[in-house]
PDB file of C-alpha atoms in Angstrom:
ATOM      1  CA  UNK A 294      -0.588   6.962  17.116  1.00 50.00           C
ATOM      2  CA  UNK A 295       1.876   4.134  16.677  1.00 52.00           C
ATOM      3  CA  UNK A 296       0.421   1.077  14.981  1.00 54.00           C
ATOM      4  CA  UNK A 297       1.893  -1.905  13.222  1.00 57.00           C
ATOM      5  CA  UNK A 298       0.740  -5.148  11.642  1.00 57.00           C
ATOM      6  CA  UNK A 299       3.769  -7.386  11.315  1.00 51.00           C
ATOM      7  CA  UNK A 300       3.534 -10.964  10.062  1.00 55.00           C
ATOM      8  CA  UNK A 301       1.721 -12.396  13.059  1.00 57.00           C
ATOM      9  CA  UNK A 302      -0.170 -15.660  12.818  1.00 49.00           C
ATOM     10  CA  UNK A 303      -3.654 -14.121  13.037  1.00 60.00           C
ATOM     11  CA  UNK A 304      -5.976 -14.578  10.073  1.00 67.00           C
ATOM     12  CA  UNK A 305      -7.505 -11.113  10.008  1.00 75.00           C
ATOM     13  CA  UNK A 306      -7.073  -7.621  11.453  1.00 87.00           C
ATOM     14  CA  UNK A 307      -9.045  -4.472  10.716  1.00 90.00           C
ATOM     15  CA  UNK A 308      -9.965  -1.096  12.214  1.00 93.00           C
ATOM     16  CA  UNK A 309     -11.539   2.219  11.209  1.00 96.00           C
ATOM     17  CA  UNK A 310     -10.984   5.449  13.152  1.00 94.00           C
ATOM     18  CA  UNK A 311     -10.328   9.165  12.991  1.00 94.00           C
ATOM     19  CA  UNK A 312      -6.762  10.393  12.958  1.00 93.00           C
ATOM     20  CA  UNK A 313      -6.302  14.152  12.962  1.00 91.00           C
ATOM     21  CA  UNK A 314      -8.179  15.504   9.927  1.00 94.00           C
ATOM     22  CA  UNK A 315      -8.500  12.057   8.361  1.00 96.00           C
ATOM     23  CA  UNK A 316     -10.797   9.073   8.470  1.00 97.00           C
ATOM     24  CA  UNK A 317      -8.528   6.060   8.182  1.00 96.00           C
ATOM     25  CA  UNK A 318      -9.189   2.351   7.878  1.00 96.00           C
ATOM     26  CA  UNK A 319      -6.674  -0.461   7.689  1.00 95.00           C
ATOM     27  CA  UNK A 320      -7.141  -4.117   6.860  1.00 95.00           C
ATOM     28  CA  UNK A 321      -4.834  -7.133   6.720  1.00 94.00           C
ATOM     29  CA  UNK A 322      -5.726 -10.731   5.865  1.00 93.00           C
ATOM     30  CA  UNK A 323      -3.521 -13.809   5.703  1.00 90.00           C
ATOM     31  CA  UNK A 324      -4.650 -15.811   2.699  1.00 85.00           C
ATOM     32  CA  UNK A 325      -3.784 -19.289   3.892  1.00 75.00           C
ATOM     33  CA  UNK A 326      -4.354 -20.761   7.342  1.00 62.00           C
ATOM     34  CA  UNK A 327      -1.570 -23.273   6.715  1.00 60.00           C
ATOM     35  CA  UNK A 328       1.016 -20.470   6.529  1.00 70.00           C
ATOM     36  CA  UNK A 329       2.768 -19.442   9.707  1.00 74.00           C
ATOM     37  CA  UNK A 330       3.059 -15.794   8.666  1.00 80.00           C
ATOM     38  CA  UNK A 331       1.276 -13.075   6.772  1.00 87.00           C
ATOM     39  CA  UNK A 332       3.993 -11.939   4.341  1.00 91.00           C
ATOM     40  CA  UNK A 333       2.590  -8.383   4.281  1.00 93.00           C
ATOM     41  CA  UNK A 334       3.707  -5.806   6.848  1.00 94.00           C
ATOM     42  CA  UNK A 335       2.031  -2.485   7.567  1.00 94.00           C
ATOM     43  CA  UNK A 336       2.539   0.537   9.789  1.00 95.00           C
ATOM     44  CA  UNK A 337       0.936   3.861  10.650  1.00 95.00           C
ATOM     45  CA  UNK A 338       3.078   6.357  12.544  1.00 95.00           C
ATOM     46  CA  UNK A 339       2.166   9.883  13.581  1.00 94.00           C
ATOM     47  CA  UNK A 340       4.018  12.734  15.225  1.00 92.00           C
ATOM     48  CA  UNK A 341       3.071  16.392  15.426  1.00 88.00           C
ATOM     49  CA  UNK A 342       1.114  17.090  12.206  1.00 91.00           C
ATOM     50  CA  UNK A 343       2.662  14.247  10.217  1.00 96.00           C
ATOM     51  CA  UNK A 344       1.257  10.863   9.187  1.00 96.00           C
ATOM     52  CA  UNK A 345       3.318   8.030   7.730  1.00 97.00           C
ATOM     53  CA  UNK A 346       1.685   4.952   6.212  1.00 97.00           C
ATOM     54  CA  UNK A 347       3.839   2.130   4.888  1.00 97.00           C
ATOM     55  CA  UNK A 348       2.959  -1.223   3.318  1.00 97.00           C
ATOM     56  CA  UNK A 349       5.391  -3.912   2.250  1.00 96.00           C
ATOM     57  CA  UNK A 350       4.734  -7.291   0.655  1.00 95.00           C
ATOM     58  CA  UNK A 351       7.398  -9.972   0.964  1.00 94.00           C
ATOM     59  CA  UNK A 352       8.138 -11.375  -2.475  1.00 90.00           C
ATOM     60  CA  UNK A 353       6.424 -14.690  -3.059  1.00 74.00           C
ATOM     61  CA  UNK A 354       8.830 -17.458  -3.946  1.00 65.00           C
ATOM     62  CA  UNK A 355      11.769 -15.659  -2.351  1.00 68.00           C
ATOM     63  CA  UNK A 356      13.265 -16.898   0.920  1.00 68.00           C
ATOM     64  CA  UNK A 357      12.404 -14.921   4.049  1.00 89.00           C
ATOM     65  CA  UNK A 358       9.575 -12.945   2.401  1.00 90.00           C
ATOM     66  CA  UNK A 359       7.847 -12.225   5.717  1.00 91.00           C
ATOM     67  CA  UNK A 360      11.114 -11.248   7.382  1.00 93.00           C
ATOM     68  CA  UNK A 361      11.993  -8.976   4.450  1.00 95.00           C
ATOM     69  CA  UNK A 362       8.697  -7.074   4.592  1.00 95.00           C
ATOM     70  CA  UNK A 363       8.912  -6.694   8.359  1.00 94.00           C
ATOM     71  CA  UNK A 364      12.514  -5.481   8.155  1.00 96.00           C
ATOM     72  CA  UNK A 365      11.701  -2.886   5.494  1.00 97.00           C
ATOM     73  CA  UNK A 366       8.781  -1.501   7.515  1.00 96.00           C
ATOM     74  CA  UNK A 367      10.745  -1.419  10.777  1.00 96.00           C
ATOM     75  CA  UNK A 368      13.616   0.428   9.106  1.00 97.00           C
ATOM     76  CA  UNK A 369      11.254   2.979   7.550  1.00 97.00           C
ATOM     77  CA  UNK A 370       9.312   3.554  10.782  1.00 96.00           C
ATOM     78  CA  UNK A 371      12.440   3.935  12.894  1.00 96.00           C
ATOM     79  CA  UNK A 372      13.867   6.579  10.556  1.00 97.00           C
ATOM     80  CA  UNK A 373      10.573   8.466  10.548  1.00 97.00           C
ATOM     81  CA  UNK A 374      10.372   8.558  14.340  1.00 95.00           C
ATOM     82  CA  UNK A 375      13.970   9.564  15.034  1.00 95.00           C
ATOM     83  CA  UNK A 376      14.420  12.217  12.305  1.00 96.00           C
ATOM     84  CA  UNK A 377      12.891  15.669  12.042  1.00 91.00           C
ATOM     85  CA  UNK A 378      13.622  16.497   8.388  1.00 92.00           C
ATOM     86  CA  UNK A 379      12.663  13.544   6.234  1.00 96.00           C
ATOM     87  CA  UNK A 380      14.545  12.206   3.233  1.00 97.00           C
ATOM     88  CA  UNK A 381      12.543   9.209   2.041  1.00 97.00           C
ATOM     89  CA  UNK A 382      15.048   8.243  -0.633  1.00 97.00           C
ATOM     90  CA  UNK A 383      17.604   7.749   2.131  1.00 97.00           C
ATOM     91  CA  UNK A 384      15.029   5.896   4.235  1.00 98.00           C
ATOM     92  CA  UNK A 385      14.334   3.509   1.349  1.00 98.00           C
ATOM     93  CA  UNK A 386      18.062   3.032   0.762  1.00 98.00           C
ATOM     94  CA  UNK A 387      18.438   2.121   4.445  1.00 98.00           C
ATOM     95  CA  UNK A 388      15.509  -0.309   4.200  1.00 98.00           C
ATOM     96  CA  UNK A 389      17.187  -1.869   1.183  1.00 98.00           C
ATOM     97  CA  UNK A 390      20.489  -2.211   3.047  1.00 98.00           C
ATOM     98  CA  UNK A 391      18.728  -3.840   5.996  1.00 97.00           C
ATOM     99  CA  UNK A 392      16.809  -6.294   3.783  1.00 97.00           C
ATOM    100  CA  UNK A 393      19.963  -7.214   1.846  1.00 97.00           C
ATOM    101  CA  UNK A 394      21.678  -7.928   5.161  1.00 97.00           C
ATOM    102  CA  UNK A 395      19.202 -10.776   5.687  1.00 95.00           C
ATOM    103  CA  UNK A 396      20.923 -12.611   2.810  1.00 89.00           C
ATOM    104  CA  UNK A 397      19.229 -15.649   1.198  1.00 89.00           C
ATOM    105  CA  UNK A 398      17.685 -13.486  -1.541  1.00 90.00           C
ATOM    106  CA  UNK A 399      15.083 -11.865   0.749  1.00 94.00           C
ATOM    107  CA  UNK A 400      13.062  -9.215  -1.115  1.00 95.00           C
ATOM    108  CA  UNK A 401       9.921  -7.119  -0.638  1.00 97.00           C
ATOM    109  CA  UNK A 402       7.867  -4.287  -2.073  1.00 97.00           C
ATOM    110  CA  UNK A 403       7.553  -0.983  -0.220  1.00 98.00           C
ATOM    111  CA  UNK A 404       4.826   1.636  -0.699  1.00 98.00           C
ATOM    112  CA  UNK A 405       4.866   4.854   1.349  1.00 98.00           C
ATOM    113  CA  UNK A 406       2.371   7.671   1.877  1.00 98.00           C
ATOM    114  CA  UNK A 407       3.591  10.693   3.843  1.00 98.00           C
ATOM    115  CA  UNK A 408       1.212  13.475   4.886  1.00 98.00           C
ATOM    116  CA  UNK A 409       2.271  16.736   6.480  1.00 96.00           C
ATOM    117  CA  UNK A 410      -0.486  19.246   7.149  1.00 91.00           C
ATOM    118  CA  UNK A 411      -2.231  19.555   3.765  1.00 94.00           C
ATOM    119  CA  UNK A 412       0.441  18.016   1.544  1.00 97.00           C
ATOM    120  CA  UNK A 413       1.004  14.467   0.327  1.00 98.00           C
ATOM    121  CA  UNK A 414       4.046  12.700  -1.107  1.00 98.00           C
ATOM    122  CA  UNK A 415       4.235   9.072  -2.253  1.00 98.00           C
ATOM    123  CA  UNK A 416       7.148   6.693  -2.765  1.00 98.00           C
ATOM    124  CA  UNK A 417       7.218   3.175  -4.132  1.00 98.00           C
ATOM    125  CA  UNK A 418       9.413   0.196  -4.984  1.00 98.00           C
ATOM    126  CA  UNK A 419       7.780  -2.919  -6.470  1.00 96.00           C
ATOM    127  CA  UNK A 420       4.181  -3.632  -7.437  1.00 94.00           C
ATOM    128  CA  UNK A 421       2.265  -2.520  -4.351  1.00 97.00           C
ATOM    129  CA  UNK A 422       0.001   0.333  -5.445  1.00 97.00           C
ATOM    130  CA  UNK A 423      -1.111   3.804  -4.396  1.00 98.00           C
ATOM    131  CA  UNK A 424      -4.126   5.676  -5.809  1.00 98.00           C
ATOM    132  CA  UNK A 425      -5.040   9.264  -4.929  1.00 98.00           C
ATOM    133  CA  UNK A 426      -8.481  10.638  -5.902  1.00 98.00           C
ATOM    134  CA  UNK A 427     -10.110  14.058  -5.587  1.00 97.00           C
ATOM    135  CA  UNK A 428     -13.491  14.488  -3.889  1.00 96.00           C
ATOM    136  CA  UNK A 429     -15.354  13.564  -7.105  1.00 95.00           C
ATOM    137  CA  UNK A 430     -13.483  10.285  -7.511  1.00 96.00           C
ATOM    138  CA  UNK A 431     -11.179  11.481 -10.298  1.00 96.00           C
ATOM    139  CA  UNK A 432      -7.655  10.085 -10.147  1.00 96.00           C
ATOM    140  CA  UNK A 433      -5.023  12.683  -9.311  1.00 97.00           C
ATOM    141  CA  UNK A 434      -2.160  10.200  -9.055  1.00 97.00           C
ATOM    142  CA  UNK A 435      -1.447   6.508  -9.251  1.00 96.00           C
ATOM    143  CA  UNK A 436       1.969   4.934  -9.146  1.00 96.00           C
ATOM    144  CA  UNK A 437       3.323   2.717 -11.922  1.00 91.00           C
ATOM    145  CA  UNK A 438       3.713  -0.847 -10.601  1.00 89.00           C
ATOM    146  CA  UNK A 439       7.320  -1.840 -11.300  1.00 85.00           C
ATOM    147  CA  UNK A 440       6.383  -4.929 -13.257  1.00 81.00           C
ATOM    148  CA  UNK A 441       6.017  -6.047 -16.848  1.00 77.00           C
ATOM    149  CA  UNK A 442       2.265  -5.568 -16.687  1.00 76.00           C
ATOM    150  CA  UNK A 443       2.578  -2.191 -14.940  1.00 73.00           C
ATOM    151  CA  UNK A 444       4.642  -0.821 -17.818  1.00 76.00           C
ATOM    152  CA  UNK A 445       2.263  -2.309 -20.402  1.00 73.00           C
ATOM    153  CA  UNK A 446      -0.583  -0.402 -18.732  1.00 75.00           C
ATOM    154  CA  UNK A 447       1.427   2.815 -18.604  1.00 80.00           C
ATOM    155  CA  UNK A 448       2.340   2.435 -22.279  1.00 84.00           C
ATOM    156  CA  UNK A 449      -1.297   1.971 -23.286  1.00 84.00           C
ATOM    157  CA  UNK A 450      -0.727  -1.569 -24.579  1.00 84.00           C
ATOM    158  CA  UNK A 451      -3.357  -3.072 -22.263  1.00 80.00           C
ATOM    159  CA  UNK A 452      -5.986  -1.577 -19.994  1.00 77.00           C
ATOM    160  CA  UNK A 453      -5.695  -1.715 -16.224  1.00 83.00           C
ATOM    161  CA  UNK A 454      -8.857  -3.825 -16.113  1.00 80.00           C
ATOM    162  CA  UNK A 455      -7.518  -6.326 -18.686  1.00 73.00           C
ATOM    163  CA  UNK A 456      -4.212  -6.561 -16.821  1.00 76.00           C
ATOM    164  CA  UNK A 457      -5.876  -8.589 -14.050  1.00 74.00           C
ATOM    165  CA  UNK A 458      -5.950 -11.592 -16.405  1.00 75.00           C
ATOM    166  CA  UNK A 459      -2.458 -11.163 -17.865  1.00 76.00           C
ATOM    167  CA  UNK A 460      -0.272 -14.289 -17.594  1.00 73.00           C
ATOM    168  CA  UNK A 461       2.784 -12.311 -16.466  1.00 74.00           C
ATOM    169  CA  UNK A 462       1.121 -10.178 -13.810  1.00 71.00           C
ATOM    170  CA  UNK A 463       3.158 -11.941 -11.113  1.00 74.00           C
ATOM    171  CA  UNK A 464       6.525 -10.819 -12.567  1.00 78.00           C
ATOM    172  CA  UNK A 465       7.991  -7.872 -10.613  1.00 87.00           C
ATOM    173  CA  UNK A 466      11.013  -6.049 -12.021  1.00 89.00           C
ATOM    174  CA  UNK A 467      12.258  -4.130  -8.973  1.00 92.00           C
ATOM    175  CA  UNK A 468      12.143  -4.931  -5.256  1.00 96.00           C
ATOM    176  CA  UNK A 469      13.678  -3.781  -2.003  1.00 97.00           C
ATOM    177  CA  UNK A 470      16.529  -6.244  -1.576  1.00 96.00           C
ATOM    178  CA  UNK A 471      17.868  -5.731  -5.106  1.00 96.00           C
ATOM    179  CA  UNK A 472      21.444  -4.544  -5.566  1.00 94.00           C
ATOM    180  CA  UNK A 473      20.199  -1.423  -7.369  1.00 93.00           C
ATOM    181  CA  UNK A 474      16.798   0.196  -6.773  1.00 93.00           C
ATOM    182  CA  UNK A 475      14.361   2.007  -9.011  1.00 94.00           C
ATOM    183  CA  UNK A 476      12.312   4.304  -6.770  1.00 97.00           C
ATOM    184  CA  UNK A 477       9.194   6.199  -7.852  1.00 97.00           C
ATOM    185  CA  UNK A 478       8.635   9.399  -5.852  1.00 98.00           C
ATOM    186  CA  UNK A 479       6.282  12.334  -6.200  1.00 98.00           C
ATOM    187  CA  UNK A 480       6.613  15.991  -5.451  1.00 97.00           C
ATOM    188  CA  UNK A 481       4.186  17.449  -2.888  1.00 97.00           C
ATOM    189  CA  UNK A 482       0.515  17.205  -3.835  1.00 98.00           C
ATOM    190  CA  UNK A 483      -2.142  19.412  -2.253  1.00 97.00           C
ATOM    191  CA  UNK A 484      -4.647  17.595  -0.042  1.00 97.00           C
ATOM    192  CA  UNK A 485      -8.175  19.006   0.145  1.00 97.00           C
ATOM    193  CA  UNK A 486     -11.356  18.011   1.960  1.00 97.00           C
ATOM    194  CA  UNK A 487     -12.835  14.865   0.434  1.00 97.00           C
ATOM    195  CA  UNK A 488      -9.576  13.710  -1.135  1.00 98.00           C
ATOM    196  CA  UNK A 489      -9.005   9.974  -0.745  1.00 98.00           C
ATOM    197  CA  UNK A 490      -5.891   7.781  -0.728  1.00 98.00           C
ATOM    198  CA  UNK A 491      -5.726   4.007  -1.059  1.00 98.00           C
ATOM    199  CA  UNK A 492      -2.534   1.992  -0.801  1.00 98.00           C
ATOM    200  CA  UNK A 493      -2.228  -1.748  -0.691  1.00 97.00           C
ATOM    201  CA  UNK A 494      -0.408  -4.941  -1.546  1.00 96.00           C
ATOM    202  CA  UNK A 495      -1.061  -6.810  -4.774  1.00 93.00           C
ATOM    203  CA  UNK A 496      -3.442  -9.173  -2.992  1.00 93.00           C
ATOM    204  CA  UNK A 497      -5.969  -6.334  -3.364  1.00 96.00           C
ATOM    205  CA  UNK A 498      -4.983  -4.952  -6.759  1.00 95.00           C
ATOM    206  CA  UNK A 499      -4.665  -8.358  -8.465  1.00 92.00           C
ATOM    207  CA  UNK A 500      -8.351  -8.973  -7.794  1.00 95.00           C
ATOM    208  CA  UNK A 501     -10.079  -5.589  -8.107  1.00 96.00           C
ATOM    209  CA  UNK A 502      -9.556  -3.091 -10.913  1.00 94.00           C
ATOM    210  CA  UNK A 503      -9.057   0.598 -10.234  1.00 95.00           C
ATOM    211  CA  UNK A 504     -12.528   1.243 -11.661  1.00 95.00           C
ATOM    212  CA  UNK A 505     -14.115  -1.328  -9.337  1.00 96.00           C
ATOM    213  CA  UNK A 506     -12.289   0.155  -6.358  1.00 97.00           C
ATOM    214  CA  UNK A 507     -13.455   3.678  -7.212  1.00 97.00           C
ATOM    215  CA  UNK A 508     -17.050   2.461  -7.543  1.00 96.00           C
ATOM    216  CA  UNK A 509     -16.871   0.900  -4.082  1.00 96.00           C
ATOM    217  CA  UNK A 510     -15.086   3.783  -2.394  1.00 97.00           C
ATOM    218  CA  UNK A 511     -17.207   6.615  -3.812  1.00 95.00           C
ATOM    219  CA  UNK A 512     -20.606   4.915  -3.550  1.00 86.00           C
ATOM    220  CA  UNK A 513     -21.106   5.505   0.178  1.00 78.00           C
ATOM    221  CA  UNK A 514     -19.502   7.432   3.007  1.00 93.00           C
ATOM    222  CA  UNK A 515     -15.939   6.413   3.677  1.00 96.00           C
ATOM    223  CA  UNK A 516     -16.660   4.109   6.623  1.00 96.00           C
ATOM    224  CA  UNK A 517     -19.370   2.244   4.701  1.00 96.00           C
ATOM    225  CA  UNK A 518     -17.028   2.001   1.716  1.00 96.00           C
ATOM    226  CA  UNK A 519     -14.264   0.631   3.919  1.00 97.00           C
ATOM    227  CA  UNK A 520     -16.615  -1.943   5.410  1.00 96.00           C
ATOM    228  CA  UNK A 521     -17.787  -3.048   1.961  1.00 97.00           C
ATOM    229  CA  UNK A 522     -14.232  -3.392   0.679  1.00 97.00           C
ATOM    230  CA  UNK A 523     -13.292  -5.355   3.797  1.00 96.00           C
ATOM    231  CA  UNK A 524     -16.256  -7.676   3.257  1.00 96.00           C
ATOM    232  CA  UNK A 525     -15.331  -8.272  -0.394  1.00 96.00           C
ATOM    233  CA  UNK A 526     -11.741  -9.096   0.554  1.00 95.00           C
ATOM    234  CA  UNK A 527     -12.807 -11.379   3.388  1.00 94.00           C
ATOM    235  CA  UNK A 528     -15.453 -13.339   1.458  1.00 94.00           C
ATOM    236  CA  UNK A 529     -13.514 -13.570  -1.847  1.00 94.00           C
ATOM    237  CA  UNK A 530     -16.350 -14.635  -4.147  1.00 92.00           C
ATOM    238  CA  UNK A 531     -14.990 -17.728  -5.968  1.00 90.00           C
ATOM    239  CA  UNK A 532     -16.682 -16.708  -9.219  1.00 89.00           C
ATOM    240  CA  UNK A 533     -14.839 -13.381  -9.448  1.00 89.00           C
ATOM    241  CA  UNK A 534     -11.748 -13.683  -7.220  1.00 92.00           C
ATOM    242  CA  UNK A 535      -8.666 -14.197  -9.356  1.00 88.00           C
ATOM    243  CA  UNK A 536      -5.732 -14.761  -7.006  1.00 89.00           C
ATOM    244  CA  UNK A 537      -5.379 -15.983  -3.431  1.00 88.00           C
ATOM    245  CA  UNK A 538      -2.755 -13.892  -1.667  1.00 90.00           C
ATOM    246  CA  UNK A 539      -2.224 -11.969   1.553  1.00 93.00           C
ATOM    247  CA  UNK A 540      -4.140  -8.679   1.393  1.00 95.00           C
ATOM    248  CA  UNK A 541      -3.237  -5.485   3.210  1.00 96.00           C
ATOM    249  CA  UNK A 542      -4.618  -2.031   2.472  1.00 97.00           C
ATOM    250  CA  UNK A 543      -5.122   1.365   4.045  1.00 97.00           C
ATOM    251  CA  UNK A 544      -7.874   3.815   3.050  1.00 98.00           C
ATOM    252  CA  UNK A 545      -7.704   7.502   4.073  1.00 98.00           C
ATOM    253  CA  UNK A 546     -10.020  10.450   3.434  1.00 98.00           C
ATOM    254  CA  UNK A 547      -9.503  14.053   4.539  1.00 97.00           C
ATOM    255  CA  UNK A 548     -12.660  15.328   6.255  1.00 95.00           C
ATOM    256  CA  UNK A 549     -11.571  18.814   7.325  1.00 89.00           C
TER     257      UNK A 549
END
């Protein structure tokens, strides 16, 4: 499978399907019809028994945000396809070099999930997020968003739920396109039947808390959960929706 969403002018794109031993759904929504581009980019690549999922979110307020996110994803995907033994730190460094070559201060987040057989590794720069739950909905791993608010949550100063209303939630400390990168990477984590992974841009995580997401995802079977989350993101209830932004996410669950 080779799939990519990349800054096109369409308002909405979504699909749910089986991929190897996983149910997988992806969703992307451009927040504003007046914009030419969705500033999020997304890819799923597979080869042999490997799955790569990457999401990038062009930094709002920076020039060439859409081009930056697309460049980072293209660089990552190309390295994944052409190499046999993967070094994701080097892949991210190459993405950073390619984004910096755009000049004009172009910057983007980059969140990566890599699955090989029954193991999972995650890598992240910026404030896009990754959550990994066991079959009972207990968090096994979540990345630390590289932002002021992300570090306040990690330090126990504020709760993740309260962070959605924090005035400085939009401030991101590290992005692909910076001169020096801070990269968060995991060691291999064991994937079992029923384990679930969600990764997405901040258009999702600025509006729904981790607790709300878990309640949605573990209430029904994974396809019903995906459809409900898609509906919530599409309708954006004005009484509860906090921030209008491009939204891209991918939801995976191991079924065998």
